[in-house]
Coordinates of C-alpha atoms and ligand atoms in Angstrom, one line a residue:
M7 CA 6.8 35.9 -5.8
A8 CA 6.8 32.6 -5.0
K9 CA 2.9 31.4 -4.2
R10 CA 1.9 29.3 -1.5
I11 CA -0.7 26.4 -2.5
T12 CA -2.4 24.5 0.6
V13 CA -4.4 21.2 -0.3
D14 CA -6.4 20.4 2.4
P15 CA -7.6 17.5 2.7
V16 CA -6.1 15.7 -0.2
T17 CA -9.0 13.4 -1.3
R18 CA -9.1 9.7 -2.9
I19 CA -7.0 8.6 0.0
E20 CA -7.3 7.3 3.5
G21 CA -7.0 10.0 6.1
H22 CA -6.5 13.3 6.7
L23 CA -3.6 14.6 4.7
R24 CA -2.8 18.5 4.0
I25 CA 0.0 19.3 1.5
D26 CA 1.6 22.8 1.2
C27 CA 3.7 24.0 -1.5
E28 CA 5.5 27.1 -2.9
V29 CA 5.1 27.4 -6.6
D30 CA 7.1 29.7 -8.3
K31 CA 7.3 30.3 -12.2
G32 CA 5.1 27.3 -12.6
K33 CA 7.4 24.9 -10.5
V34 CA 7.5 23.5 -7.0
I35 CA 10.3 24.8 -5.3
N36 CA 9.4 23.9 -1.8
A37 CA 7.0 21.4 0.0
W38 CA 5.5 20.4 3.4
S39 CA 3.6 17.0 4.1
S40 CA 1.6 17.2 7.3
G41 CA -0.7 14.6 8.8
T42 CA -3.5 16.3 10.5
M43 CA -5.1 14.1 12.9
W44 CA -3.6 11.4 15.3
R45 CA -5.2 8.0 16.5
G46 CA -4.5 6.0 19.7
I47 CA -4.6 2.1 18.7
E48 CA -1.1 1.5 20.2
T49 CA -2.2 3.0 23.8
I50 CA -5.2 0.4 24.0
L51 CA -2.5 -2.4 23.6
Q52 CA -1.1 -1.5 26.7
G53 CA -1.1 -4.2 29.3
R54 CA -3.2 -6.6 27.2
D55 CA -2.6 -10.4 26.1
P56 CA -0.2 -10.1 23.1
R57 CA -2.4 -13.1 21.4
E58 CA -5.2 -10.5 20.8
A59 CA -3.0 -7.5 19.7
W60 CA -3.7 -8.3 15.8
I61 CA -7.3 -7.8 16.4
F62 CA -6.7 -4.4 17.8
T63 CA -4.0 -3.5 15.2
Q64 CA -6.0 -4.5 12.3
R65 CA -8.5 -1.6 13.1
I66 CA -5.7 1.0 12.2
C67 CA -7.1 1.1 8.9
G68 CA -10.0 0.3 6.6
V69 CA -7.7 0.0 3.6
C70 CA -5.1 -2.1 4.2
T71 CA -7.0 -4.1 6.5
T72 CA -5.2 -7.3 6.6
V73 CA -1.6 -6.0 6.9
H74 CA -1.8 -5.0 10.4
A75 CA -2.8 -8.2 11.8
I76 CA -0.1 -10.0 9.8
A77 CA 2.7 -7.7 11.2
S78 CA 1.4 -8.4 14.6
V79 CA 1.0 -12.1 14.9
R80 CA 4.8 -11.9 13.2
A81 CA 6.1 -9.7 15.9
V82 CA 4.6 -11.8 18.8
E83 CA 5.9 -14.9 17.2
N84 CA 9.2 -13.4 16.7
A85 CA 9.5 -12.4 20.5
L86 CA 8.6 -16.4 21.2
A87 CA 10.6 -17.9 18.5
L88 CA 7.5 -19.8 17.7
E89 CA 7.5 -21.6 14.5
I90 CA 3.7 -22.0 12.8
P91 CA 2.7 -24.9 10.5
L92 CA 3.3 -24.8 6.9
N93 CA -0.5 -24.7 5.9
A94 CA -0.8 -21.7 8.1
Q95 CA 2.0 -19.8 6.6
Y96 CA 0.8 -20.7 2.8
I97 CA -2.9 -19.5 4.0
R98 CA -1.5 -16.2 5.4
N99 CA 0.6 -15.7 2.1
M100 CA -2.4 -16.1 0.1
I101 CA -4.5 -13.8 1.9
I102 CA -1.3 -11.3 1.8
A103 CA -1.0 -11.7 -1.8
A104 CA -4.7 -11.4 -2.7
H105 CA -5.1 -8.4 -0.5
G106 CA -2.2 -6.8 -2.3
I107 CA -3.8 -7.5 -6.0
F108 CA -7.2 -6.1 -4.9
D109 CA -5.3 -2.8 -3.1
H110 CA -3.1 -2.1 -6.6
I111 CA -6.2 -2.7 -8.6
V112 CA -8.3 -0.6 -6.7
H113 CA -5.6 2.2 -6.4
F114 CA -4.6 2.5 -9.7
Y115 CA -8.1 2.5 -11.2
H116 CA -10.4 4.0 -8.4
L117 CA -7.9 6.6 -6.5
S118 CA -5.4 8.0 -8.9
A119 CA -6.7 6.9 -12.6
L120 CA -8.7 10.0 -12.9
D121 CA -5.6 12.3 -12.1
W122 CA -4.7 11.3 -15.8
V123 CA -8.0 10.3 -17.6
D124 CA -10.4 12.9 -18.1
I125 CA -13.9 11.0 -17.9
V126 CA -15.9 13.9 -19.1
S127 CA -13.8 13.9 -22.4
A128 CA -15.0 10.5 -22.8
L129 CA -18.3 11.5 -23.8
K130 CA -16.7 12.9 -27.1
A131 CA -15.2 9.6 -28.1
D132 CA -15.8 7.6 -31.2
A133 CA -16.5 4.1 -29.4
R134 CA -15.6 2.2 -32.6
A135 CA -12.2 3.9 -33.0
A136 CA -11.4 3.1 -29.4
S137 CA -12.4 -0.4 -29.6
T138 CA -10.2 -0.7 -32.9
L139 CA -7.4 1.0 -30.8
A140 CA -8.0 -1.3 -27.6
Q141 CA -7.9 -4.5 -29.5
K142 CA -4.3 -3.4 -31.2
L143 CA -3.4 -3.1 -27.6
S144 CA -4.5 -6.3 -26.0
P145 CA -6.5 -9.7 -26.7
W146 CA -8.8 -8.7 -23.7
P147 CA -12.4 -9.7 -25.0
K148 CA -14.3 -6.9 -22.8
N149 CA -12.6 -4.0 -24.9
S150 CA -15.4 -4.7 -27.9
Y151 CA -17.4 -1.9 -29.2
N152 CA -20.6 -3.2 -27.7
E153 CA -18.8 -2.7 -24.1
L154 CA -17.4 0.8 -24.9
K155 CA -20.4 1.9 -26.5
A156 CA -22.4 0.7 -23.4
V157 CA -20.2 2.8 -20.9
Q158 CA -20.2 5.6 -22.9
D159 CA -24.3 5.9 -22.7
R160 CA -24.2 4.8 -19.2
L161 CA -21.6 8.0 -18.6
Q162 CA -23.6 10.1 -20.9
K163 CA -27.0 9.2 -18.7
F164 CA -25.3 9.8 -15.4
V165 CA -24.2 13.1 -16.7
N166 CA -27.5 14.3 -17.9
T167 CA -28.9 13.5 -14.5
G168 CA -26.8 16.7 -13.4
Q169 CA -25.2 14.7 -10.3
L170 CA -21.9 13.8 -10.8
G171 CA -21.4 12.0 -7.8
V172 CA -18.0 10.6 -7.4
F173 CA -17.1 12.3 -10.4
A174 CA -18.0 15.8 -9.3
S175 CA -15.3 18.4 -8.5
G176 CA -12.7 16.7 -10.8
Y177 CA -10.4 18.8 -12.8
W178 CA -12.1 17.8 -16.3
G179 CA -10.7 19.8 -19.1
H180 CA -7.3 20.8 -17.3
P181 CA -4.5 21.8 -19.6
A182 CA -2.5 18.6 -17.9
M183 CA -4.8 16.4 -19.3
K184 CA -3.7 14.6 -22.4
L185 CA -5.3 11.7 -23.7
S186 CA -7.3 11.5 -26.3
P187 CA -11.6 11.1 -26.1
E188 CA -11.0 7.5 -27.4
V189 CA -8.3 6.5 -24.7
N190 CA -10.4 8.4 -21.9
L191 CA -13.1 6.2 -22.8
L192 CA -11.1 2.9 -22.8
A193 CA -9.7 3.9 -19.5
A194 CA -13.2 4.7 -18.1
T195 CA -14.6 1.2 -19.3
H196 CA -11.5 -0.5 -17.4
Y197 CA -12.6 1.7 -14.3
F198 CA -16.0 -0.1 -14.1
Q199 CA -14.4 -3.4 -15.0
A200 CA -11.9 -2.9 -12.3
L201 CA -14.7 -2.8 -10.0
D202 CA -15.6 -6.1 -10.4
Y203 CA -12.2 -7.6 -10.7
Q204 CA -11.2 -6.3 -7.2
R205 CA -14.2 -7.8 -5.7
R206 CA -13.4 -11.2 -7.2
I207 CA -10.0 -11.5 -5.8
N208 CA -10.9 -9.9 -2.7
K209 CA -13.3 -13.1 -2.1
V210 CA -10.2 -15.0 -1.9
V211 CA -9.4 -13.0 1.4
A212 CA -13.1 -13.2 2.6
I213 CA -12.9 -17.3 2.3
L214 CA -9.8 -17.8 3.7
G215 CA -10.1 -15.0 6.3
S216 CA -14.0 -15.7 7.0
K217 CA -14.6 -12.0 6.6
T218 CA -13.0 -8.9 4.5
P219 CA -12.2 -6.0 5.5
H220 CA -10.7 -7.2 8.5
I221 CA -9.8 -10.7 8.6
Q222 CA -10.8 -13.4 11.5
N223 CA -8.8 -16.5 10.8
L224 CA -5.3 -15.3 12.6
A225 CA -3.9 -16.6 15.9
V226 CA -0.7 -16.1 17.5
G227 CA 0.8 -19.6 16.1
G228 CA -0.8 -20.0 12.9
V229 CA -4.4 -19.8 11.4
A230 CA -7.9 -21.0 12.8
N231 CA -8.7 -22.7 9.4
P232 CA -9.7 -26.2 9.9
I233 CA -8.6 -28.1 7.1
N234 CA -10.3 -31.6 6.3
P235 CA -11.0 -32.6 2.7
D236 CA -13.8 -34.7 4.0
S237 CA -15.8 -32.3 5.9
Q238 CA -17.9 -29.4 4.1
S239 CA -17.7 -27.0 7.3
T240 CA -14.0 -26.6 7.0
L241 CA -11.4 -25.8 4.1
T242 CA -12.1 -28.6 1.3
M243 CA -10.8 -29.0 -2.1
E244 CA -13.8 -27.8 -3.4
R245 CA -13.4 -24.4 -1.8
L246 CA -9.9 -24.5 -2.9
Y247 CA -10.5 -25.2 -6.5
Y248 CA -13.2 -22.2 -6.3
I249 CA -10.5 -20.0 -5.1
K250 CA -8.4 -21.3 -7.9
T251 CA -11.0 -20.1 -10.6
L252 CA -11.1 -16.5 -9.0
I253 CA -7.3 -16.1 -9.2
D254 CA -7.0 -17.3 -12.7
D255 CA -9.9 -14.5 -13.8
V256 CA -8.1 -11.9 -12.3
G257 CA -5.0 -13.0 -13.9
D258 CA -6.1 -12.3 -17.5
F259 CA -7.3 -8.7 -16.0
I260 CA -4.0 -8.0 -14.8
K261 CA -2.0 -8.9 -17.9
N262 CA -4.5 -7.7 -20.6
V263 CA -5.9 -4.6 -18.8
Y264 CA -4.0 -3.2 -15.8
M265 CA -0.4 -3.8 -17.1
I266 CA -1.2 -2.5 -20.7
D267 CA -3.2 0.8 -19.3
V268 CA -0.4 1.7 -17.0
A269 CA 2.1 1.4 -20.1
A270 CA -0.4 3.4 -22.3
V271 CA -0.4 6.2 -19.5
G272 CA 3.2 5.8 -19.2
A273 CA 3.9 6.3 -22.6
F274 CA 1.0 9.1 -23.4
Y275 CA 2.2 11.3 -20.3
A276 CA 6.4 10.6 -20.8
E277 CA 7.4 13.7 -19.5
W278 CA 6.2 12.3 -16.1
T279 CA 9.0 10.2 -16.0
G280 CA 11.2 13.4 -15.4
Y281 CA 9.2 14.3 -12.1
G282 CA 8.6 13.0 -8.5
A283 CA 11.7 10.9 -8.1
G284 CA 12.5 12.4 -4.7
V285 CA 13.7 10.4 -2.1
T286 CA 15.8 7.6 -4.0
N287 CA 16.9 5.6 -1.2
Y288 CA 14.6 2.4 -1.6
L289 CA 13.6 0.0 1.4
C290 CA 11.5 -2.8 1.3
V291 CA 11.5 -6.3 3.4
P292 CA 11.3 -10.1 2.2
D293 CA 7.9 -11.5 2.3
L294 CA 5.6 -14.7 1.5
P295 CA 7.7 -17.2 4.1
L296 CA 8.1 -20.7 2.8
D297 CA 8.9 -22.6 5.7
R298 CA 8.1 -22.9 9.5
A299 CA 10.7 -20.9 10.9
G300 CA 9.9 -18.0 8.5
V301 CA 13.7 -17.6 7.5
R302 CA 13.3 -18.4 3.6
F303 CA 11.0 -16.3 1.4
D304 CA 9.3 -16.3 -2.1
L305 CA 9.9 -12.4 -2.6
P306 CA 13.2 -10.9 -1.6
G307 CA 14.0 -7.7 0.1
G308 CA 16.6 -5.2 0.9
Y309 CA 17.8 -1.6 0.6
I310 CA 19.3 0.6 -2.3
S311 CA 20.8 3.9 -1.5
D312 CA 20.7 7.1 -3.4
G313 CA 19.1 5.4 -6.8
D314 CA 21.8 2.9 -7.3
V315 CA 20.2 -0.2 -8.1
G316 CA 24.0 -1.7 -7.8
S317 CA 24.1 -0.6 -4.1
F318 CA 21.4 -3.3 -3.2
K319 CA 21.7 -4.9 0.0
P320 CA 19.7 -7.6 1.0
I321 CA 17.7 -8.0 4.1
H322 CA 17.3 -12.0 5.0
S323 CA 14.8 -12.7 7.8
F324 CA 13.1 -11.1 10.8
G325 CA 16.3 -11.5 12.8
D326 CA 18.2 -9.6 10.4
D327 CA 20.3 -6.8 12.2
F328 CA 20.7 -4.7 9.3
F329 CA 17.0 -3.9 9.4
R330 CA 16.3 -4.4 13.1
Q331 CA 19.3 -1.9 14.0
G332 CA 18.7 0.6 11.3
V333 CA 15.3 2.0 11.8
K334 CA 14.7 5.1 14.0
E335 CA 11.8 7.8 14.1
S336 CA 12.4 11.4 14.5
V337 CA 9.6 13.7 16.0
K338 CA 11.7 17.1 15.8
H339 CA 8.9 18.3 13.2
S340 CA 6.1 16.3 14.6
W341 CA 3.8 17.0 17.4
Y342 CA 5.2 15.0 20.1
A343 CA 7.3 16.6 23.1
G344 CA 10.8 16.5 22.3
D345 CA 13.1 16.4 19.3
H346 CA 14.9 13.0 19.5
D347 CA 15.5 10.0 17.2
L348 CA 14.3 6.8 18.9
H349 CA 14.5 3.3 18.0
P350 CA 10.9 1.8 17.9
F351 CA 11.7 -0.8 21.1
E352 CA 12.4 2.7 23.0
G353 CA 9.5 4.6 21.1
E354 CA 7.9 7.2 22.9
T355 CA 5.3 9.4 21.6
V356 CA 3.8 12.0 23.8
P357 CA 1.4 14.6 22.2
K358 CA 2.4 18.0 22.0
F359 CA 0.3 19.9 19.5
T360 CA 1.8 23.6 18.6
E361 CA 0.7 25.8 15.8
Y362 CA 1.8 24.9 12.1
K363 CA 5.1 26.0 11.5
D364 CA 7.1 25.5 8.2
D365 CA 10.4 25.2 10.2
G366 CA 9.1 23.8 13.4
K367 CA 6.8 21.3 14.0
Y368 CA 3.9 20.7 11.3
S369 CA 2.6 17.1 11.5
W370 CA 1.3 14.2 13.4
V371 CA 3.4 11.9 11.3
K372 CA 6.6 11.0 12.7
S373 CA 9.8 10.7 10.7
P374 CA 11.4 7.6 10.0
T375 CA 14.8 7.0 9.0
F376 CA 17.0 3.9 8.0
N377 CA 20.4 4.2 8.9
G378 CA 20.0 8.1 9.6
R379 CA 18.5 8.6 6.2
P380 CA 15.2 9.2 4.9
A381 CA 13.6 6.0 2.9
Q382 CA 11.2 5.5 0.1
V383 CA 9.3 2.6 0.3
G384 CA 6.4 1.0 -1.5
P385 CA 6.1 -0.8 -5.0
L386 CA 8.7 1.3 -6.6
A387 CA 11.3 0.2 -3.7
N388 CA 10.1 -3.3 -3.7
V389 CA 10.4 -3.8 -7.7
L390 CA 13.8 -2.0 -7.5
C391 CA 14.9 -4.2 -4.8
M392 CA 13.6 -7.4 -6.1
Y393 CA 14.6 -6.7 -9.7
A394 CA 18.3 -5.8 -8.0
A395 CA 18.3 -9.2 -6.2
G396 CA 17.8 -11.3 -9.2
H397 CA 13.8 -12.2 -8.6
G398 CA 12.8 -14.1 -11.9
P399 CA 9.1 -12.9 -12.1
T400 CA 9.9 -9.2 -11.2
R401 CA 12.7 -9.2 -14.0
K402 CA 10.2 -10.8 -16.3
F403 CA 7.1 -8.5 -15.6
T404 CA 9.3 -5.3 -15.4
D405 CA 10.6 -6.0 -18.8
Q406 CA 7.9 -6.6 -20.3
L407 CA 6.1 -3.6 -19.0
L408 CA 8.9 -1.4 -20.2
E409 CA 8.9 -3.0 -23.4
T410 CA 5.3 -2.1 -24.0
V411 CA 6.1 1.4 -22.8
S412 CA 8.9 1.5 -25.4
S413 CA 6.6 0.6 -28.3
L414 CA 3.7 2.8 -27.2
A415 CA 6.2 5.7 -26.9
G416 CA 8.4 4.7 -29.9
A417 CA 11.5 5.3 -27.9
K418 CA 13.7 2.9 -25.5
V419 CA 12.3 3.5 -21.9
G420 CA 14.4 1.6 -19.2
I421 CA 14.8 1.4 -15.8
P422 CA 15.6 4.8 -14.8
A423 CA 12.5 6.1 -16.1
L424 CA 10.9 4.2 -12.7
H425 CA 12.4 6.7 -10.4
S426 CA 9.5 9.4 -10.8
T427 CA 5.5 9.6 -10.4
I428 CA 4.6 7.3 -13.4
G429 CA 7.2 4.8 -12.3
R430 CA 5.5 4.4 -9.0
H431 CA 2.4 3.4 -11.1
A432 CA 4.3 1.1 -13.3
A433 CA 6.1 -0.6 -10.1
R434 CA 2.8 -1.3 -8.6
A435 CA 1.5 -2.9 -11.8
V436 CA 4.4 -5.1 -12.0
R437 CA 4.1 -6.0 -8.1
C438 CA 0.4 -7.0 -8.7
A439 CA 1.6 -9.2 -11.7
V440 CA 4.4 -10.4 -9.3
L441 CA 1.7 -11.1 -6.3
H442 CA -0.5 -12.9 -8.6
D443 CA 2.4 -15.1 -9.7
A444 CA 3.3 -15.8 -6.2
L445 CA -0.4 -16.5 -5.2
G446 CA -0.6 -19.2 -7.8
R447 CA 2.5 -20.9 -6.4
Q448 CA 1.2 -20.6 -2.7
W449 CA -2.2 -22.1 -3.7
Q450 CA -0.3 -25.2 -5.1
S451 CA 2.0 -25.2 -2.0
L452 CA -1.0 -25.6 0.2
V453 CA -2.9 -28.1 -2.0
D454 CA 0.0 -30.1 -2.3
N455 CA 1.2 -30.0 1.4
I456 CA -2.7 -30.9 2.0
A457 CA -2.2 -33.9 0.1
T458 CA 0.6 -35.3 1.8
G459 CA -2.0 -35.7 4.7
D460 CA -0.8 -32.6 6.6
Y461 CA -3.6 -30.9 8.3
E462 CA -1.8 -28.9 10.7
T463 CA -2.7 -25.5 11.2
F464 CA -1.7 -24.2 14.8
N465 CA 1.1 -24.2 17.3
E466 CA 0.2 -22.9 20.9
P467 CA 1.9 -20.1 22.2
I468 CA 3.5 -20.1 25.7
F469 CA 4.8 -16.9 27.4
P470 CA 7.7 -16.9 29.2
K471 CA 8.0 -14.8 32.8
G472 CA 10.3 -11.6 32.5
E473 CA 10.7 -9.4 29.3
I474 CA 10.9 -10.5 25.7
R475 CA 11.1 -8.3 22.6
G476 CA 10.0 -9.1 19.0
M477 CA 9.5 -7.6 15.6
G478 CA 7.3 -8.7 12.6
F479 CA 7.7 -6.9 9.2
H480 CA 5.3 -7.3 6.3
E481 CA 5.7 -6.0 2.8
A482 CA 2.4 -4.1 2.9
P483 CA 0.9 -2.7 -0.4
R484 CA 2.1 0.7 0.5
G485 CA 5.6 -0.5 1.8
V486 CA 7.6 -1.7 4.8
L487 CA 5.4 -2.2 7.8
S488 CA 7.1 -3.2 11.2
H489 CA 5.3 -3.8 14.5
W490 CA 7.6 -3.7 17.5
V491 CA 6.8 -5.3 20.5
V492 CA 7.7 -5.5 24.2
I493 CA 6.3 -8.2 26.3
E494 CA 6.4 -8.4 30.1
N495 CA 5.2 -11.7 32.0
G496 CA 2.9 -12.3 29.3
K497 CA 1.7 -8.8 28.7
I498 CA 2.3 -5.8 26.3
K499 CA 4.5 -3.3 27.6
N500 CA 5.0 -1.5 24.9
Y501 CA 3.6 -1.5 21.1
Q502 CA 5.2 0.5 18.2
C503 CA 3.8 0.4 14.4
V504 CA 6.5 1.8 11.9
V505 CA 4.1 2.3 8.9
P506 CA 4.7 2.5 5.1
S507 CA 2.9 5.9 4.9
T508 CA 4.9 7.2 8.0
W509 CA 7.9 6.5 6.0
N510 CA 6.6 8.5 2.9
A511 CA 4.4 11.0 4.3
G512 CA 6.9 12.0 7.1
P513 CA 8.0 15.5 7.7
R514 CA 11.3 16.6 7.7
N515 CA 13.8 14.5 9.9
S516 CA 16.3 15.6 12.7
N517 CA 18.7 16.6 9.9
D518 CA 15.6 18.8 8.2
D519 CA 15.9 16.6 5.1
L520 CA 12.5 16.3 3.2
G521 CA 10.3 13.2 3.5
P522 CA 9.5 11.2 0.3
Y523 CA 6.4 13.4 -0.4
E524 CA 8.0 16.5 0.1
A525 CA 10.9 15.6 -2.0
S526 CA 9.0 14.3 -4.8
L527 CA 7.0 17.4 -5.3
I528 CA 10.3 19.6 -5.7
G529 CA 10.3 20.7 -9.6
N530 CA 6.8 19.2 -10.4
P531 CA 4.9 21.6 -12.9
V532 CA 1.9 23.4 -11.6
A533 CA 0.0 24.6 -14.8
D534 CA -2.7 26.3 -12.9
P535 CA -2.2 27.2 -9.1
N536 CA -5.8 27.1 -8.5
K537 CA -6.3 23.3 -9.6
P538 CA -3.0 21.7 -8.9
L539 CA -3.7 18.5 -10.6
E540 CA 0.1 17.7 -11.0
I541 CA 0.6 17.8 -7.2
L542 CA -1.9 15.3 -6.7
R543 CA -0.8 13.1 -9.3
T544 CA 2.7 13.0 -7.5
V545 CA 1.1 12.6 -3.9
H546 CA -1.3 10.0 -5.3
S547 CA 1.3 8.1 -6.8
F548 CA 2.3 7.1 -3.3
D549 CA -1.0 5.7 -2.6
P550 CA -1.5 7.9 0.7
C551 CA -2.8 6.2 4.1
L552 CA -2.9 8.4 6.9
A553 CA -4.9 6.5 9.0
C554 CA -2.1 4.1 9.0
A555 CA 0.7 6.8 9.2
I556 CA -0.4 8.2 12.5
H557 CA -1.0 6.6 15.8
L558 CA -0.6 8.0 19.4
M559 CA 1.4 6.1 22.2
D560 CA 1.2 7.4 25.5
P561 CA 3.4 5.5 28.1
D562 CA 1.7 7.4 31.0
K563 CA -1.6 6.6 29.9
N564 CA -2.5 10.6 30.5
E565 CA -6.0 11.7 29.5
I566 CA -5.7 13.7 26.4
V567 CA -9.2 14.3 25.5
T568 CA -12.8 13.6 26.9
V569 CA -15.1 12.8 24.2
R570 CA -18.9 12.0 24.7
T571 CA -20.3 9.6 22.1
L572 CA -23.6 9.3 23.3
E573 CA -25.8 11.8 25.1
G574 CA -26.5 10.5 28.9
P575 CA -29.2 11.8 31.1
Ligands
NFE19 NI1 -3.8 2.1 5.7 FE1 -1.1 0.5 5.3 C1 -0.5 -0.4 3.9 C2 -0.1 -0.2 6.2 S1 0.0 2.3 5.2 S2 -2.8 1.6 3.9 O1 -0.3 -1.0 2.8 O2 0.6 -1.0 6.9 O3 0.5 3.2 4.2
MG20 MG1 3.9 4.6 15.2

């Protein structure tokens, strides 16, 4: 008899996610992904000035804080066919890359490593043996005996207090945990070091964006960073060279720690290359525009169908009809009125909550499709597409990571292994290295451009009478993000965000095809239904963000609920 497992809420993610699985003979045979809350950011935008939409949309999420701001200004600029100065493009690109690096480091170490690493087992490790092993894997200077022993002592002290804090309620000692105490100690050490490196790269976002989370420096038409090499109160060479030291520091961590740890987890958990593929239609968009019009990009994008890298079809720019025409969202299984599939410019979102029904409506997340089919988005889609496009740095870092895995596993591990739960982690590390490489180039482009005497950062937007439409996309840390705006007489008439976690966490679509989370769970092992660690491994590998995935738009501005936030008289 199949047994039903409900994980609600899934933790170490952003937002509210419920996962249901049916398990039979130790394997998942059916799955449902449900977003259990909704929010109202898109509604607030109606009737507002398109120049301020980015400030509101950025509040969709507290994790991918910059991405909705970027997609929003791009959508409005696209509607206006407005070019932006080169300095603005480079500064935005640096923020995008630094934010992505920060996000990927946090995801691997702080949101998902403990699905694979038994932190309690690290207490039993021989710190000297752990250090010897680490030094064979990488030249990282902070793998010394002293570093590892200090972490072990710190953990022991922590455990002795009896209050495990963030480490409470973990599945320690679970039969699916396979790393030796020494490897667990090494990973625990890097967990703590990663806290420092994610902070360093986030400083780049804070310096250029004036603040993080939630940057303040954007404008429709450019950025609000005054550049003047002679004035200390603007973006100076001194600031830019400080940023360069942060970029270089974090590069060492990515190369010598993150890439190696992911390869080691992949090699020690080789069986996880066989689980979690799910939907193998992969969608990503190009990013890091290199010119004023935003038609040439540093990182390519495109679409792969049915896991066949040879089927890659590129997406060229914001105006590319292959992407613009291909996107729809279904609400057949979502708590909205009707069962339509609509293009985002015609998007409609009238909430209609019913009870949770396995074969009916069961989520607040809509179900996006690309040319009628579900698509997986995120670093794996991105890396496979960029690899297929022949992007040099992607090929270099992917091949390098797969070689490290192969040598640790003692067997050749190639691209096909990436279509899996562990492959999503590997791809995220590769993307992190690719972003770091691109960040260095964007920094150089900015410095070189300023050196020519070009200090421009802003072109003023002018809104025409009548209706215009625009779409801005961005390859966010969790994948394809697109904002779609309809503007009438200079005011927002409709605004739709189609978001990475909506693509991946969506329920079944109009054809009842499973969404990517759901499909990826089928066939996963479950050793102990009361401790469904394996389900978490696969779901966490997508880096869910339900705050992003769900937003509500009510075109009639109906009152849905009245909430009293403060006690009145
Ligand atoms: Ni809230 Fe996000 C990203 C966007 S969606 S995290 O990356 O857009 O998953
Ligand atoms: Mg939406």
